Short mmCIF file of C-alpha atoms in Angstrom, two decimals:
data_model
loop_
_atom_site.label_atom_id
_atom_site.label_comp_id
_atom_site.label_asym_id
_atom_site.label_seq_id
_atom_site.Cartn_x
_atom_site.Cartn_y
_atom_site.Cartn_z
CA UNK D 1 0.00 -0.01 0.00
CA UNK D 2 1.47 3.33 -1.06
CA UNK D 3 1.87 6.15 1.35
CA UNK D 4 -0.62 9.03 1.08
CA UNK D 5 2.12 11.62 0.57
CA UNK D 6 3.53 9.67 -2.41
CA UNK D 7 0.10 9.86 -4.08
CA UNK D 8 -0.32 13.64 -3.67
CA UNK D 9 3.16 15.00 -4.33
CA UNK D 10 3.21 17.80 -6.94
CA UNK D 11 5.89 18.00 -9.65
CA UNK D 12 9.12 19.23 -8.08
CA UNK D 13 7.88 18.64 -4.55
CA UNK D 14 10.15 16.64 -2.24
CA UNK D 15 9.48 15.13 1.21
CA UNK D 16 11.89 16.78 3.72
CA UNK D 17 10.64 15.16 6.96
CA UNK D 18 8.25 12.36 7.91
CA UNK D 19 7.03 11.41 11.34
CA UNK D 20 4.26 9.26 12.79
CA UNK D 21 2.20 8.84 15.89
CA UNK D 22 4.46 7.92 18.82
CA UNK D 23 4.64 4.37 20.12
CA UNK D 24 3.05 5.55 23.37
CA UNK D 25 -0.27 4.60 21.74
CA UNK D 26 0.72 1.03 22.59
CA UNK D 27 1.06 1.79 26.32
CA UNK D 28 -2.40 0.48 27.36
CA UNK D 29 -1.71 -2.70 25.43
CA UNK D 30 1.72 -3.13 27.00
CA UNK D 31 0.29 -2.75 30.51
CA UNK D 32 -2.56 -5.18 29.71
CA UNK D 33 -0.12 -7.81 28.32
CA UNK D 34 1.97 -7.58 31.52
CA UNK D 35 -1.17 -8.02 33.70
CA UNK D 36 -2.33 -10.96 31.54
CA UNK D 37 1.08 -12.60 31.88
CA UNK D 38 1.17 -11.95 35.65
CA UNK D 39 -2.27 -13.54 36.07
CA UNK D 40 -1.20 -16.56 34.00
CA UNK D 41 1.97 -17.01 36.05
CA UNK D 42 -0.10 -16.61 39.28
CA UNK D 43 -2.45 -19.37 38.09
CA UNK D 44 0.54 -21.69 37.78
CA UNK D 45 1.83 -20.80 41.24
CA UNK D 46 -1.35 -21.36 43.27
CA UNK D 47 -2.78 -24.73 44.29
CA UNK D 48 -6.34 -23.63 45.17
CA UNK D 49 -8.53 -24.95 42.35
CA UNK D 50 -10.99 -22.05 42.31
CA UNK D 51 -8.19 -19.49 42.30
CA UNK D 52 -6.44 -21.20 39.42
CA UNK D 53 -9.59 -21.01 37.30
CA UNK D 54 -10.21 -17.41 38.31
CA UNK D 55 -6.65 -16.40 37.37
CA UNK D 56 -6.85 -18.22 34.05
CA UNK D 57 -10.16 -16.63 33.09
CA UNK D 58 -8.91 -13.21 34.21
CA UNK D 59 -5.70 -13.72 32.19
CA UNK D 60 -7.72 -14.66 29.13
CA UNK D 61 -10.02 -11.63 29.40
CA UNK D 62 -7.18 -9.23 29.96
CA UNK D 63 -5.30 -10.81 27.04
CA UNK D 64 -8.35 -10.16 24.79
CA UNK D 65 -8.39 -6.54 25.91
CA UNK D 66 -4.62 -6.32 25.30
CA UNK D 67 -5.06 -7.72 21.80
CA UNK D 68 -7.77 -5.16 21.09
CA UNK D 69 -5.55 -2.31 22.27
CA UNK D 70 -2.58 -3.64 20.32
CA UNK D 71 -4.58 -3.76 17.06
CA UNK D 72 -6.12 -0.37 17.77
CA UNK D 73 -2.69 1.22 18.41
CA UNK D 74 -1.15 -0.42 15.35
CA UNK D 75 -4.07 0.66 13.15
CA UNK D 76 -3.82 4.24 14.37
CA UNK D 77 -0.10 4.35 13.63
CA UNK D 78 -0.58 2.61 10.27
CA UNK D 79 -3.24 5.06 9.15
CA UNK D 80 -1.56 8.23 10.35
CA UNK D 81 1.01 10.13 8.29
CA UNK D 82 2.64 13.47 9.02
CA UNK D 83 5.00 14.94 6.47
CA UNK D 84 6.79 18.17 5.62
CA UNK D 85 7.64 18.79 1.98
CA UNK D 86 9.50 21.73 0.46
CA UNK D 87 6.06 23.32 -0.23
CA UNK D 88 3.63 22.28 2.53
CA UNK D 89 2.78 20.42 5.73
CA UNK D 90 0.55 17.39 5.26
CA UNK D 91 -1.19 15.39 8.00
CA UNK D 92 -3.48 12.42 7.25
CA UNK D 93 -5.43 10.18 9.66
CA UNK D 94 -7.99 7.48 9.07
CA UNK D 95 -8.53 4.66 6.62
CA UNK D 96 -12.21 4.60 5.62
CA UNK D 97 -13.11 7.93 7.19
CA UNK D 98 -10.04 9.93 6.13
CA UNK D 99 -9.18 13.39 7.52
CA UNK D 100 -6.41 15.39 5.90
CA UNK D 101 -4.83 18.72 6.75
CA UNK D 102 -2.51 20.56 4.41
CA UNK D 103 -0.95 23.97 4.83
CA UNK D 104 1.49 25.77 2.55
CA UNK D 105 4.78 26.51 4.30
CA UNK D 106 4.59 30.18 3.31
CA UNK D 107 1.22 30.40 5.14
CA UNK D 108 2.66 29.02 8.45
CA UNK D 109 2.70 31.79 11.09
CA UNK D 110 3.93 29.79 14.11
CA UNK D 111 4.53 26.24 15.26
CA UNK D 112 4.04 25.47 18.96
CA UNK D 113 5.11 22.27 20.69
CA UNK D 114 3.43 21.06 23.90
CA UNK D 115 5.17 18.26 25.78
CA UNK D 116 4.50 16.74 29.20
CA UNK D 117 7.38 15.55 31.38
CA UNK D 118 6.85 11.99 30.13
CA UNK D 119 6.62 13.39 26.57
CA UNK D 120 10.02 15.06 26.97
CA UNK D 121 11.56 11.87 28.36
CA UNK D 122 10.09 9.65 25.60
CA UNK D 123 10.24 12.33 22.85
CA UNK D 124 6.63 12.85 21.93
CA UNK D 125 4.17 15.71 22.10
CA UNK D 126 1.48 17.78 20.47
CA UNK D 127 2.25 20.28 17.73
CA UNK D 128 -0.03 23.26 16.96
CA UNK D 129 0.38 24.94 13.59
CA UNK D 130 -1.07 28.42 13.18
CA UNK D 131 -1.53 29.63 9.66
CA UNK D 132 -2.09 33.13 8.20
CA UNK D 133 -5.71 32.91 7.02
CA UNK D 134 -5.58 29.13 7.37
CA UNK D 135 -6.62 28.63 10.97
CA UNK D 136 -5.13 26.51 13.73
CA UNK D 137 -4.45 22.78 13.49
CA UNK D 138 -3.18 20.55 16.32
CA UNK D 139 -1.41 17.24 15.62
CA UNK D 140 -1.58 15.08 18.77
CA UNK D 141 1.07 12.73 20.14
CA UNK D 142 3.63 12.68 17.39
CA UNK D 143 7.11 11.34 17.63
CA UNK D 144 10.04 13.88 17.69
CA UNK D 145 7.91 17.02 17.79
CA UNK D 146 10.88 19.39 18.08
CA UNK D 147 12.50 17.94 14.97
CA UNK D 148 9.13 18.21 13.18
CA UNK D 149 8.86 21.89 14.23
CA UNK D 150 12.43 22.56 13.02
CA UNK D 151 11.67 20.97 9.65
CA UNK D 152 8.77 23.47 9.21
CA UNK D 153 10.43 26.62 10.44
CA UNK D 154 13.90 26.08 8.92
CA UNK D 155 14.07 27.14 5.31
#
């Protein structure tokens, strides 16, 4: 499957920077997989028959939730693209219901980065792009937001 940006590039336009949603979208799935594994190990450590069954059922249910969150996180990352070309900023989300945002670089007034403490440690954050006559667009939880901002503001 071709990337969205490759389908919409204009003649002479080059991709300067690409980023994606940060892997933090997998965090609920990671926690759920750890809990499912802990419940499974606990079921093997106990000798009380009712507790073994309870731990196994709990492990299975949590593993199903973890699988759902894993697929959901993967699908979000798979269907989200954020690129900077020599002419514009392009952000696309969604597969069936697609939402795109494009802004010419010469219309960009400012680029703001918002990072939490965890975002600074793990290098993710929200980027708000303000355009002259174009409005305001916020891109949530992208990887390397400072590098993304630099790729927009450096010409």
